[in-house]
Every structure is written in C-alpha cells, then in structure tokens.
Amino acid sequence: MEPQGSEPAERFRASVQAFVADLVPRDWRGIGALDPIERGTFQERTRTALAERGWVAPAWPREYGGAGLGPAELVVVMEELTAAGIPYGSDNDEFGITMLRWSDPTLLHRFLPRIVSGEYVFAQGFSEPGAGSDLASLSLRAEPHGDQWVLNGQKLWSSGAHKANWTFVLARTNPDAPAHRGISMLLVPLDQPGIDIRPIRNLTGEADFNEVFFDNATTELGLVVGEVDRGWTVAMTLLGFERGATALKAPIRFRNELDRLIELVRERGLHRDPDIRRRIAWCHVQVEQLRCHGLRTAATLIAGQEPGPAAAAFKLLWSEYHQRATELAVDVLGLDALTPTGRSSPNWFHTDDPGAPNSSASWTSVYLNARAGTIYAGSSQIQRGIVGELVLGLPKEPRPAPTAAR
C-alpha cells in the first residue's frame, strides 16, 4: 500500500503542502535552525494550527479532537511535515487509540480533548524493578477503598514522568489471580502527595526517564481503561498500536537521518571510502526494508486489524539497525566523537531536527541513546521469542528443570 500515486492521497497531500506553505516563512530551513526562544514560539503556534485541523492526534475521531485520518493520509501528513522540518503528532496518540478501543464515551470525552489541548500529559507506568520484559510479574498494588483506588508500589523507566501530570498504570488489583490476570490499567494523577518522582540520568547526561513511588496514592474508582482485572489485554493492545505507529513514523525519520549521515560522510571527504560506502548501502537497504514494513502495517490498519505480534519484528529490526547506523556516524566522526561540539539531539530516536547543523554532539547523543533501543519496550530477546512463537508458530523455549530439594 503506497500512499504516493493514489488520487485521494495526492489531493490530500496538496492540502497538507498548502498548510505548510502558510505556516512557515519563505526562508524556512526547519525547526532545528531556530534558537530556543524562537523554537518555543513556533512550536506553540504550530500546535495550535495542527489542533485546529485535528493533526495533533490525526488518527483519532473528530469528536475527540482528532482528524479521523486513515493510515494512507496519516503517512502523507507524516511525510510532508517531516520533510518541512515541522514537529507533529502527540506522544499520547497510541494511548488515546487504546482508550478508544477499550473505554466508554464518558471517559473519552473527559480525557482525549484535554490530551490534544496539552492540558493532560501522560507518562507510562508499566515496568518495575522486578518486572521489565517479564511484565506480568508486576507487583504494584491497587486496592479499592470507598470510591477510590489506593496504590502502593514502584514503577521504573517511566519516560517523561517528571514533565507529566497523569500516568496510566498497570496495577495488580487481584493478587490471588494468575500472573496475567488480576491486572488493571488505571489513570492516576501525578500531582498528589502520595507520589514521588525521581529522575534517572542516562548515558547522555540527560534525565529523560524516572522511577515513580506510590505511597497510598489515590485515583477515582471509575478511572479504569477496559475492565477491572483485564488490564493485560489492554496493555497488549497499547503495545501493538505503539509498535504499529512506530512502523509508520520511524522509516520516514530514519530516511531523513540517513540523508544527514550521507551529508556528514561527504563533509568529511569519506564518500569514496569503500568500507564507508558499503555500510551506507547496508543502511539504505535496511531503511527501505523498514519502509516496506511500515506500509504493510498501514495496510493492516486499513483492513481494521490491530498490528498484533508481527509488530515485534519491526521493533527488532529498527532497534538493531539504529545501533549500527549510529556506530557508522561515530566512526565517520573519528576523534571528534570523543570531544563532541554543538548541541545534542533533542530526540531519542534520530539525530537533530531539519535545519540544525550536522554537529558531532547530535550524533554522539543519539548514538548513546541507541544503545538502549534493544532493551526498552521489550528486549531483542523478547521480540525474537514473540516472532518465533506467535508469528512463525515455533515451540516455546523449554523451561529449566526444577532443582531437586536437598
């Protein structure tokens, strides 16, 4: 399913291009060329303009602040805004789609428009110190008391929690049920005395993720996404949509990043080096492969199906690709990678925004972030297990025999 070429998609593309032309000045080079104050002003103006068209969360229905776009139109929006160097979309988009799948209209009307407006900013509360890839072993407890849930426990690696005011939390609401049951997804306000958010500094020196402690924190009894004790299914829906959305967005961003890498190679005079050329060619093939995965995912969504376990293959491919691509960038930089200059990339998943200088700091920061790509959101080992068992139908890994008691 190629969005290019079809008459409806090209008509829609023309409208997006007209929107971009009205939004940016003639000498526009991309948001990366703006200083911090100009960047903030432009982002605020852009968000307002995008929200008026429903493009902050373009896949959501219009009644909840979205645009009701199908996957083909969604790809067009991503392509055109990315090419113009304009930020788009919402970090909460996949969560909103999950709410659409599992929540009643009362909850949707209360939360989704406020997510679009920016009034509500959510962080994910899934992983725990003893429950990472084995998420079903989570232990944070939520117990009903009157008209509230009372939560006690800890979450870990909660990206953006220090900037959020809400979190969607997987909590154990029935400790007597089997591991994958008795879990509920609750919506919890973060601005309350019973919650302590502690940022964690990563390899780049930034603090993007956090540990979050719940000490008799509370939330309303009715703020449950899906059914009580059925949160595991809701979580799997969210992860499926998250990986499906990544399959649509990431290839576009990786293509732009690869173009910047090729530019860096030319700047360094290495474009005739046979080993560098071989590695660039490998990156090109991988990005094209990821693009085809994204189009297949779009076709799946058009057919009204959830991405399902096949999305694990995409996560496996892009995370391992990005490590090798950023390793190539560091090799191209050579000794300059040891003393990086310029600004770091504001993005975890790709180097700096369009219009920004091709600085060594932007490449080294994204290289460091790429190290974690094969761990978070399910490690590569977990993704291979999903693909092998649920996609290819291979037998489950044998469990170790129990140790005899002495």
PDB file of C-alpha atoms in Angstrom, residues 261-274 276-277 332:
ATOM      1  CA  LEU A 261      24.577  10.827   7.664  1.00  0.00           C
ATOM      2  CA  ILE A 262      25.397  10.815   3.939  1.00  0.00           C
ATOM      3  CA  GLU A 263      25.882  14.582   4.147  1.00  0.00           C
ATOM      4  CA  LEU A 264      28.252  14.055   7.089  1.00  0.00           C
ATOM      5  CA  VAL A 265      30.219  11.473   5.080  1.00  0.00           C
ATOM      6  CA  ARG A 266      30.611  13.971   2.218  1.00  0.00           C
ATOM      7  CA  GLU A 267      31.622  16.762   4.601  1.00  0.00           C
ATOM      8  CA  ARG A 268      34.374  14.512   5.971  1.00  0.00           C
ATOM      9  CA  GLY A 269      35.580  13.533   2.495  1.00  0.00           C
ATOM     10  CA  LEU A 270      34.848   9.840   3.087  1.00  0.00           C
ATOM     11  CA  HIS A 271      32.327   9.304   0.284  1.00  0.00           C
ATOM     12  CA  ARG A 272      34.903   7.381  -1.793  1.00  0.00           C
ATOM     13  CA  ASP A 273      35.979   5.091   1.060  1.00  0.00           C
ATOM     14  CA  PRO A 274      34.847   1.575   0.004  1.00  0.00           C
ATOM     15  CA  ILE A 276      32.015   3.525   4.306  1.00  0.00           C
ATOM     16  CA  ARG A 277      30.143   3.161   1.007  1.00  0.00           C
ATOM     17  CA  VAL A 332      32.880   8.883  10.444  1.00  0.00           C
TER      18      VAL A 332
END
